[in-house]
mmCIF file of C-alpha atoms in Angstrom:
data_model
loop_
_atom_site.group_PDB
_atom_site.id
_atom_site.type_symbol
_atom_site.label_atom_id
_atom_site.label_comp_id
_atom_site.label_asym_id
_atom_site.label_seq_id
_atom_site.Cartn_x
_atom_site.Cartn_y
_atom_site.Cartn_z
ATOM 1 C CA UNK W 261 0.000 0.000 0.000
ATOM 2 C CA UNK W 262 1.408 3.552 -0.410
ATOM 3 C CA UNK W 263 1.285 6.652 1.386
ATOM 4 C CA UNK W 264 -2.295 7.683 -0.281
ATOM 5 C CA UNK W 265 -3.798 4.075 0.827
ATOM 6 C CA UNK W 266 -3.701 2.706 -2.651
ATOM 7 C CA UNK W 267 -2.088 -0.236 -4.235
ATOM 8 C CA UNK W 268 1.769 0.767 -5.266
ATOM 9 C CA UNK W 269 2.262 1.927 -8.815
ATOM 10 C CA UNK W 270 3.804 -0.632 -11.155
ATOM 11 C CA UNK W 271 7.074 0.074 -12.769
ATOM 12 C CA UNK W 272 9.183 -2.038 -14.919
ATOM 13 C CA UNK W 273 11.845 -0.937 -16.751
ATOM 14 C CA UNK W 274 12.797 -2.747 -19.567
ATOM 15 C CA UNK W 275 15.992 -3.060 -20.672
ATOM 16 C CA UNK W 276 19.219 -5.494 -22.157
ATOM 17 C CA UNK W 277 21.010 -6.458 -24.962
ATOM 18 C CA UNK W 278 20.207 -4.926 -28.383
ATOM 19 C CA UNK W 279 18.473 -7.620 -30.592
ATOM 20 C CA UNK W 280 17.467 -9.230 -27.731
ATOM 21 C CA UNK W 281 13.394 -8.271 -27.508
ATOM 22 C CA UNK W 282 12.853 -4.721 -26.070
ATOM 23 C CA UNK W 283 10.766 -4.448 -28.901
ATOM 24 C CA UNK W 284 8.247 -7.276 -28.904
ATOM 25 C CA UNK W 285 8.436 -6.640 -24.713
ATOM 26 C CA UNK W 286 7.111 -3.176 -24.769
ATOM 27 C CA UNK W 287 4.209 -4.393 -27.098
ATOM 28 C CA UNK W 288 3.362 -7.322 -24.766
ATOM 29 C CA UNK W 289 3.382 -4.341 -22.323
ATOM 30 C CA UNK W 290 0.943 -2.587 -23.690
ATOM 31 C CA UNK W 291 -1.388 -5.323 -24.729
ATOM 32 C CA UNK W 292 -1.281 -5.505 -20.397
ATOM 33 C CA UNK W 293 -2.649 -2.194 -20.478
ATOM 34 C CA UNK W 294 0.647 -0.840 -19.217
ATOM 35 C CA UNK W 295 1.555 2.890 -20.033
ATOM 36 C CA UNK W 296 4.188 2.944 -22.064
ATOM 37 C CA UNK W 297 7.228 4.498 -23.060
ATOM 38 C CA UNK W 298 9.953 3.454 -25.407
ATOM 39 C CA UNK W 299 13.811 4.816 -25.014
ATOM 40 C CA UNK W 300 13.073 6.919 -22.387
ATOM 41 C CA UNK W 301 16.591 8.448 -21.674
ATOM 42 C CA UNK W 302 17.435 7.262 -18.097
ATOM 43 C CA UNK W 303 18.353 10.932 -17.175
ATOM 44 C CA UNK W 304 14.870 11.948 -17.407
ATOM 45 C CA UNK W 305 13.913 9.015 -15.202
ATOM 46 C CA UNK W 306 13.598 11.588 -12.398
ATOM 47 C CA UNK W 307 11.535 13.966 -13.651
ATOM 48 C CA UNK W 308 9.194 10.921 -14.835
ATOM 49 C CA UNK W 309 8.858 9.399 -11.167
ATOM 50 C CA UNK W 310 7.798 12.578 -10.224
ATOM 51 C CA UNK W 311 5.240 12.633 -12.873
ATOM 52 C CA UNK W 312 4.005 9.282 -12.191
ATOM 53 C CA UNK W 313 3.446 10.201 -8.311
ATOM 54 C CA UNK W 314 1.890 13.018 -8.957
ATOM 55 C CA UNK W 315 -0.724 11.371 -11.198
ATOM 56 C CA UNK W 316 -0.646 7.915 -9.654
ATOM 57 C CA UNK W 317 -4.659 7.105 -10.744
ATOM 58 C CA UNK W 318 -3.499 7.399 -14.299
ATOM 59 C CA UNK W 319 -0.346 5.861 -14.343
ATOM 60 C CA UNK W 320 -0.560 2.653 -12.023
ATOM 61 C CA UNK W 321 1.036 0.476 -14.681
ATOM 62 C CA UNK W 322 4.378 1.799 -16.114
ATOM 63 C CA UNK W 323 6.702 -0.043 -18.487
ATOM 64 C CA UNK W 324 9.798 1.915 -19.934
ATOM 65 C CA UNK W 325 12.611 1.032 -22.402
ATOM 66 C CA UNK W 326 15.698 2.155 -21.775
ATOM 67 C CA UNK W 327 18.644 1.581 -24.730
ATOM 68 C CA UNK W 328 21.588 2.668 -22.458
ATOM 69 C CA UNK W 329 23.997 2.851 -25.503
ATOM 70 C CA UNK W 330 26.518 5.424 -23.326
ATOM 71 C CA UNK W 331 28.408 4.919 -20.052
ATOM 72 C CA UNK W 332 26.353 8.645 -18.979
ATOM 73 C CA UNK W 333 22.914 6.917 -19.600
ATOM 74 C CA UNK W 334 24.075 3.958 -17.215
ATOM 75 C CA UNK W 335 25.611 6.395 -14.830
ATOM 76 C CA UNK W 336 22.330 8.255 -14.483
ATOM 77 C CA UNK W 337 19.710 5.436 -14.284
ATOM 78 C CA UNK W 338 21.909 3.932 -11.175
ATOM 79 C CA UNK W 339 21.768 7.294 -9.641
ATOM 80 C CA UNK W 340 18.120 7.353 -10.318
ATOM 81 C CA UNK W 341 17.205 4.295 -8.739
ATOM 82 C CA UNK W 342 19.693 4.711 -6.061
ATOM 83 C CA UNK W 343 18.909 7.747 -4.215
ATOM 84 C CA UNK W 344 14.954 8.358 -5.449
ATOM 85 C CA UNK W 345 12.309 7.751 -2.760
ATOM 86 C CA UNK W 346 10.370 4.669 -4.010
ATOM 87 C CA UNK W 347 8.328 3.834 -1.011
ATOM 88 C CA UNK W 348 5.164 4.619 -3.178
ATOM 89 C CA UNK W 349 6.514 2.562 -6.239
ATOM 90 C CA UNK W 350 7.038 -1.356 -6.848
ATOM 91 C CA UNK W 351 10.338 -0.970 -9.324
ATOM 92 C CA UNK W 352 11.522 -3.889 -11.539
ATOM 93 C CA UNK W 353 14.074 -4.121 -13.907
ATOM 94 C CA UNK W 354 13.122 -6.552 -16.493
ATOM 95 C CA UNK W 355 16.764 -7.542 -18.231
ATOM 96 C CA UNK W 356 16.364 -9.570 -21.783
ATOM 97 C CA UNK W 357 19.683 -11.151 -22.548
ATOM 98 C CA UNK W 358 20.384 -13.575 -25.283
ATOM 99 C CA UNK W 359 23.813 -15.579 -26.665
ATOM 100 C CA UNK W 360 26.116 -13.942 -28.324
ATOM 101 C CA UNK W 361 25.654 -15.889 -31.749
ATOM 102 C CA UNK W 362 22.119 -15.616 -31.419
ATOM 103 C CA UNK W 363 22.638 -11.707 -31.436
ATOM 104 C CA UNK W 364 24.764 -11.395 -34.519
ATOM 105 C CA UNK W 365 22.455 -14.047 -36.491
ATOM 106 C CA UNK W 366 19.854 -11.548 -35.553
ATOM 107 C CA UNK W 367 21.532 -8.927 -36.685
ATOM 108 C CA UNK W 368 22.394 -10.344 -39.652
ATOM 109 C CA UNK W 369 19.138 -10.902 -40.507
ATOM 110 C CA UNK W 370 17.865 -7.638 -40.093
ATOM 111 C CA UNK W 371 20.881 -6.083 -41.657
ATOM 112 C CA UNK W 372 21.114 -3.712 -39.168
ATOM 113 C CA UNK W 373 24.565 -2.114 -37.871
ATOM 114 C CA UNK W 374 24.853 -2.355 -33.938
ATOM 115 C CA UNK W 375 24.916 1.019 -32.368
ATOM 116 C CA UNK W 376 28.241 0.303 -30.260
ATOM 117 C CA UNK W 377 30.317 -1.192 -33.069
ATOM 118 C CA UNK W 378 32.775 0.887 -34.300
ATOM 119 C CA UNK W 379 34.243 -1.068 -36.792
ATOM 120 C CA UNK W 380 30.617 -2.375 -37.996
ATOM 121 C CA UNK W 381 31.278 -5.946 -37.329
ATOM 122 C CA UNK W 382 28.273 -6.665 -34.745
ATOM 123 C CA UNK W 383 30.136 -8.977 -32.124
ATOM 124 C CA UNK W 384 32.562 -6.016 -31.109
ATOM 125 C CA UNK W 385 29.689 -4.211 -30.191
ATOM 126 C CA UNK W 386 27.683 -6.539 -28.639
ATOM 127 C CA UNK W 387 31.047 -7.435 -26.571
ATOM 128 C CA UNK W 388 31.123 -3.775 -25.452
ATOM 129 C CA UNK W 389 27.388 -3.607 -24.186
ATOM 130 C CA UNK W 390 27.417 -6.875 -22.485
ATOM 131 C CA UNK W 391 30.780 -5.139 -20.184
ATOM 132 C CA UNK W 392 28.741 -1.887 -20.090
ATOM 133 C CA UNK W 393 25.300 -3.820 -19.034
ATOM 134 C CA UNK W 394 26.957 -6.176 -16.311
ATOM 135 C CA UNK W 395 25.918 -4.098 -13.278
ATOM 136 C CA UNK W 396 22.437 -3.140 -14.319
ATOM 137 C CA UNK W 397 21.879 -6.912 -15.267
ATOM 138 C CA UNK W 398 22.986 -8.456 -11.752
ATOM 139 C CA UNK W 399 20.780 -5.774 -10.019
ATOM 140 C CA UNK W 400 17.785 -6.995 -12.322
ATOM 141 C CA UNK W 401 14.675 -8.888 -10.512
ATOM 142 C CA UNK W 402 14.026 -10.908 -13.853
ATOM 143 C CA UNK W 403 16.492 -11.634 -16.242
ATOM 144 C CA UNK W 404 15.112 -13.641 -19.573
ATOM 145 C CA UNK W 405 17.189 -15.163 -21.970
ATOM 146 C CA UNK W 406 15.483 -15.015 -25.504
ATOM 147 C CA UNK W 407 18.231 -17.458 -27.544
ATOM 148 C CA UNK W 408 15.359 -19.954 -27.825
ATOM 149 C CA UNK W 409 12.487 -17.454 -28.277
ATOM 150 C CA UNK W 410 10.454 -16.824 -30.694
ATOM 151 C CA UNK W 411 8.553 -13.240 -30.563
ATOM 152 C CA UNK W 412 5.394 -15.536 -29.417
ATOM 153 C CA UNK W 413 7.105 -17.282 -26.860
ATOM 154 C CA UNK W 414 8.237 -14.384 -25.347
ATOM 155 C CA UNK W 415 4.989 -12.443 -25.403
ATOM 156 C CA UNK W 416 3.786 -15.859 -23.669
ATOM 157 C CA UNK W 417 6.236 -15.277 -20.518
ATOM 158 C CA UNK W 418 5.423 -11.703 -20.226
ATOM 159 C CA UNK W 419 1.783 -12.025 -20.078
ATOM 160 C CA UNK W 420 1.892 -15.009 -17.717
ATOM 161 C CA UNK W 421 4.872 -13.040 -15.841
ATOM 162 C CA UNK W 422 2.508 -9.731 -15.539
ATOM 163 C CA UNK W 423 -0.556 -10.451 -16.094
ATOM 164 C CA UNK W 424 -2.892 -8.361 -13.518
ATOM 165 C CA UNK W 425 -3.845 -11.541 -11.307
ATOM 166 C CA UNK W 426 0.004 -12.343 -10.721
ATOM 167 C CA UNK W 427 1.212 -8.927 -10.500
ATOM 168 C CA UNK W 428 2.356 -9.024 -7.068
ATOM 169 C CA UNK W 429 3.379 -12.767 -6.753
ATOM 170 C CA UNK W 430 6.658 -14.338 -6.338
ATOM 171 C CA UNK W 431 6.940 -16.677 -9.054
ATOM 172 C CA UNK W 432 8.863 -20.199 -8.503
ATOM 173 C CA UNK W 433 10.006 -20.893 -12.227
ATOM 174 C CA UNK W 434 11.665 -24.257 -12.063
ATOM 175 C CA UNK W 435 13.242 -25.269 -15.269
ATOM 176 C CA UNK W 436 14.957 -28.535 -16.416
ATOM 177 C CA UNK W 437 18.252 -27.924 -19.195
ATOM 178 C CA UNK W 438 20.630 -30.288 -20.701
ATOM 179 C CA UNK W 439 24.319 -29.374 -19.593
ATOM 180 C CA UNK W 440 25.445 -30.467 -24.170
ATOM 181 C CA UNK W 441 23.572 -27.501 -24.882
ATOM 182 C CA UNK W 442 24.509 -25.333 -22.112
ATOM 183 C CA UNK W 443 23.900 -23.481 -19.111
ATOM 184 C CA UNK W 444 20.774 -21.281 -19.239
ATOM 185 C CA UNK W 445 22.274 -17.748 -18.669
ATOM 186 C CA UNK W 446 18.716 -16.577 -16.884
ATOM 187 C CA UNK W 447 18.894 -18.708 -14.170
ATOM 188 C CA UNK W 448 19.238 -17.778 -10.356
ATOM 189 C CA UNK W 449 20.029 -21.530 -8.697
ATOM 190 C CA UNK W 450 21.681 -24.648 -10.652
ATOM 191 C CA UNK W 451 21.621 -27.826 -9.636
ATOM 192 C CA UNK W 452 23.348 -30.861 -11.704
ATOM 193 C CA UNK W 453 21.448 -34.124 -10.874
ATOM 194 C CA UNK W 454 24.231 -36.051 -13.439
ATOM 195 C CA UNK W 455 25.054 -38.283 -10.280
ATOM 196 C CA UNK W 456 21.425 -39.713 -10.662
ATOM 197 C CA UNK W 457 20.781 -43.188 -11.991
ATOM 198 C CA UNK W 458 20.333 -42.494 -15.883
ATOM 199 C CA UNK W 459 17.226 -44.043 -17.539
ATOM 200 C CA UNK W 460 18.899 -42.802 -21.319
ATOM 201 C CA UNK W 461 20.887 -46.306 -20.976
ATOM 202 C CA UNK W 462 17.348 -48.483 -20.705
ATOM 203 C CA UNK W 463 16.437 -48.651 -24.148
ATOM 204 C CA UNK W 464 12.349 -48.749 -23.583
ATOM 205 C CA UNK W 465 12.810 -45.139 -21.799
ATOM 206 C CA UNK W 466 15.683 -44.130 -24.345
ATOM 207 C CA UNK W 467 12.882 -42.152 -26.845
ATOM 208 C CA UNK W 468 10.687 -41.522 -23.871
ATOM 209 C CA UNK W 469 11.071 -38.433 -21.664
ATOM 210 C CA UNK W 470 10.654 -37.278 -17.732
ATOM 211 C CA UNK W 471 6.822 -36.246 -18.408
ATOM 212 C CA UNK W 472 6.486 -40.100 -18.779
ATOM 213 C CA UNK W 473 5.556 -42.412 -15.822
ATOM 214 C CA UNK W 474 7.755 -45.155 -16.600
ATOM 215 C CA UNK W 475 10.567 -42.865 -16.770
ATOM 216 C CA UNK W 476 9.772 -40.908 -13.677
ATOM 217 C CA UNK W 477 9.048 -43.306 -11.476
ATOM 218 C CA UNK W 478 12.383 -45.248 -12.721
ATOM 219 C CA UNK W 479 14.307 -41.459 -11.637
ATOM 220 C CA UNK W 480 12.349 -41.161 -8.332
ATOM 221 C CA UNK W 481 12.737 -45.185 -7.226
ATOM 222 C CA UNK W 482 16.366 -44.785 -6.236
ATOM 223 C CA UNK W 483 17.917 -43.786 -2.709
ATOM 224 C CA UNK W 484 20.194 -41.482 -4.333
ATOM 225 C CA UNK W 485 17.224 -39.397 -5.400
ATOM 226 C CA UNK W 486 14.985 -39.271 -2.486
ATOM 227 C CA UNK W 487 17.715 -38.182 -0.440
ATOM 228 C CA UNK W 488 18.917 -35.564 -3.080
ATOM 229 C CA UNK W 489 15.755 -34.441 -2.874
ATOM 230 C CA UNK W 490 14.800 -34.693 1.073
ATOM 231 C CA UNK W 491 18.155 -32.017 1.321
ATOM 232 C CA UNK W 492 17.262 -29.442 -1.732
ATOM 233 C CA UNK W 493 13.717 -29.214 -1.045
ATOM 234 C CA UNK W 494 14.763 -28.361 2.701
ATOM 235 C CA UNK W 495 17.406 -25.923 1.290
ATOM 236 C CA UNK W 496 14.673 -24.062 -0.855
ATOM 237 C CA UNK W 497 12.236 -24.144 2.090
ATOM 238 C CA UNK W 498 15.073 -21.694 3.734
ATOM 239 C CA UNK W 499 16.468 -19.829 1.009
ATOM 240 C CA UNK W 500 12.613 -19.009 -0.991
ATOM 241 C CA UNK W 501 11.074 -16.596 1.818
ATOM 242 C CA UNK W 502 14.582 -14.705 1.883
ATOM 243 C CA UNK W 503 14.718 -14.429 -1.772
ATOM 244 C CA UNK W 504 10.939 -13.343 -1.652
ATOM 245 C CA UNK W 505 11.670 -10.435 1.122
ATOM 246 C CA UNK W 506 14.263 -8.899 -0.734
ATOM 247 C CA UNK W 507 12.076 -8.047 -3.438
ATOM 248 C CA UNK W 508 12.556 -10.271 -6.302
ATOM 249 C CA UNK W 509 9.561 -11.216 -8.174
ATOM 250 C CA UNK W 510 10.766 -14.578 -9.078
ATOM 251 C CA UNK W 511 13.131 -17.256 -8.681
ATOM 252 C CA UNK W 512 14.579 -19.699 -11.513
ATOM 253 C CA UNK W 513 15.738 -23.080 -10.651
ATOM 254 C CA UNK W 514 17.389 -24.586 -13.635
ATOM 255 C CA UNK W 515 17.609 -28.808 -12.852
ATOM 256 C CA UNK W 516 20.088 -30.177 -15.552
ATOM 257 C CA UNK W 517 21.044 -33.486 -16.545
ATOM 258 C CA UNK W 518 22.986 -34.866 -19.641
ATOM 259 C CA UNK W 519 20.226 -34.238 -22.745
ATOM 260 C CA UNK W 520 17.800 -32.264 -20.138
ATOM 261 C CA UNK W 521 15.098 -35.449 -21.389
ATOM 262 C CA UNK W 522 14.885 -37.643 -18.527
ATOM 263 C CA UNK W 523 15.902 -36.903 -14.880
ATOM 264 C CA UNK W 524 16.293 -33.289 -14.937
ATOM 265 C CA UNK W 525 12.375 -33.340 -16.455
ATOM 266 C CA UNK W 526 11.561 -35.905 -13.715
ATOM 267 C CA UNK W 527 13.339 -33.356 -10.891
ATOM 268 C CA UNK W 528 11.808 -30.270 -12.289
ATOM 269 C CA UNK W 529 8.102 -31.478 -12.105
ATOM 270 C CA UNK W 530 8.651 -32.843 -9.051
ATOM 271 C CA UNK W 531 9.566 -29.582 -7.401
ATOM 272 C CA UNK W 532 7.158 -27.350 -9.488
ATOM 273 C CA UNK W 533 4.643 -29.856 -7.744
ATOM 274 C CA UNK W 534 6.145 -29.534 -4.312
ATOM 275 C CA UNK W 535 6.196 -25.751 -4.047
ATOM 276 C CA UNK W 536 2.967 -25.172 -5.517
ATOM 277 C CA UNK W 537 1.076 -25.601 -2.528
ATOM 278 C CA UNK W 538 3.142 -22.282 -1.443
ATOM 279 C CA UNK W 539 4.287 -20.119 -4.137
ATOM 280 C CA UNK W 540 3.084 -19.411 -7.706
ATOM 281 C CA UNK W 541 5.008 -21.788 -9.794
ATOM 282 C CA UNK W 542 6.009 -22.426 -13.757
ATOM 283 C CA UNK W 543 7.714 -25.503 -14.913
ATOM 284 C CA UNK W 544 9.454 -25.126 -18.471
ATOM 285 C CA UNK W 545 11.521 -28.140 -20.125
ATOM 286 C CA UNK W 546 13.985 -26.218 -22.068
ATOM 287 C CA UNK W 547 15.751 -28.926 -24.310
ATOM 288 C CA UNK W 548 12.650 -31.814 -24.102
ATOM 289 C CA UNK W 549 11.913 -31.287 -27.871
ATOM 290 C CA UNK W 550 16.346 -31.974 -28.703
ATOM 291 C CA UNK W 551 16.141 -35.710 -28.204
ATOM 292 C CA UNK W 552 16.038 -36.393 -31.777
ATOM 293 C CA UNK W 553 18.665 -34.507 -32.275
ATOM 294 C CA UNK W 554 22.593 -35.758 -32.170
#
């Protein structure tokens, strides 16, 4: 509640790696009935807070882009969020990130220079803004990485991020990965459960994946996993009402195994399920559809 005995004012501030989504995020935005504002330069951020307060029944949804292409725009949206009185505001930073490669094919395909590449060749300046975005992105509440996106998908995890009913819940996203295609650069906690009994080597459950009964109850049968289990779930039981009072708006928990099919799958459901009971939770299988692939 704020001073005025209303609901605090939404603000996210949307922001990240060029070619990464800013776009398609500020239209999911306003389809949310957000009011919004693209490349808002963060030195004006003042003078907009200011604006917001003093017309808080207008503006009780905010979403602004900011393209912090200079060190000076950095400098000032710090100082912004640092030292403004936001006791009457709910302030998130929503940071889209994406692999490197992924950026340039983008680029690429769009023919499109990036604005911090002074030689034109897109990596150098992608290099450049990651260095120049490193701060801003570890103080972000919710980082997505859009590698594996499509514009759809991501208009998908906005809208069930944001959407009005879940506006003021800390999410649980639990999501299983395969460690062959690589860490998942959004997530908070990782846990490898590689040690577990692998059901890949059975060649019934080979094709099969964690979703599957035979599979998971194969994963969940063995000592080794209950116990695994028994001490993370009573690790999250301590560390998810800490992460929840500092202010983040959600948690990922990436579970990966070898080919992220089988036992990381198995894992992540289970703990979606477990938590549920307690926290708004989203279960996502990040490399279930590979296992055709070599």
């Amino acid at each position: 509640m704020n001073a005025n005995g209303g609901h605090d004012i939404q603000l996210v501030i949307i922001t990240g790696m060029s070619g990464a989504g800013k776009t398609v995020a500020i239209q999911s935005f306003e389809d949310l009935g957000f009011f919004c504002v693209d490349n808002l330069p963060p030195s004006l951020l003042p003078k907009f807070l200011e604006l917001m307060k003093e017309s808080s029944s207008k503006m009780s949804k905010v979403a602004l882009v900011m393209d912090l292409r200079g060190r000076e725009f950095f400098d000032s949206l710090i100082e912004a969020l640092d030292e403004r009185e936001t006791s009457w505001i709910t302030p998130r930073i929503l940071f889209l990130d994406a692999k490197d490669s992924v950026l340039v094919s983008r680029y690429k395909e769009t023919r499109r220079s990036h604005p911090l590449a002074t030689t034109g060749l897109p990596l150098e300046g992608i290099q450049t803004e990651r260095e120049l975005l490193e701060e801003l992105k570890g103080r972000s509440q919710i980082i997505y990485d859009t590698s594996d996106m499509k514009p759809k998908d991501l208009r998908e995890k906005i809208v069930q991020h944001f959407a009005a009913d879940h506006g003021h819940t800390f999410t649980v996203n639990v999501m299983s990965f395969g460690f062959k295609y690589g860490l998942p650069i959004d997530a908070d906690l990782v846990f490898d459960v590689r040690f577990l009994p692998n059901p890949y080597y059975i060649d019934s459950m080979r094709p099969l994946t964690g979703k599957d009964q035979e599979v998971s109850s194969y994963v969940m049968k063995w000592n080794e996993t209950q116990k695994f289990l028994e001490k993370l779930t009573e690790l999250l039981r301590f560390m998810l009402p800490s992460y929840k009072r500092e202010g983040k708006s959600q948690l990922v928990i990436a579970i990966g195994c070898t080919g992220g099919q089988h036992r990381s799958v198995t894992l992540a459901e289970y703990l979606a399920d477990y938590f549920k009971k307690d926290y708004y939770t989203h279960v996502t299988h990040r490399d279930i559809e590979k296992k055709s692939r070599k």
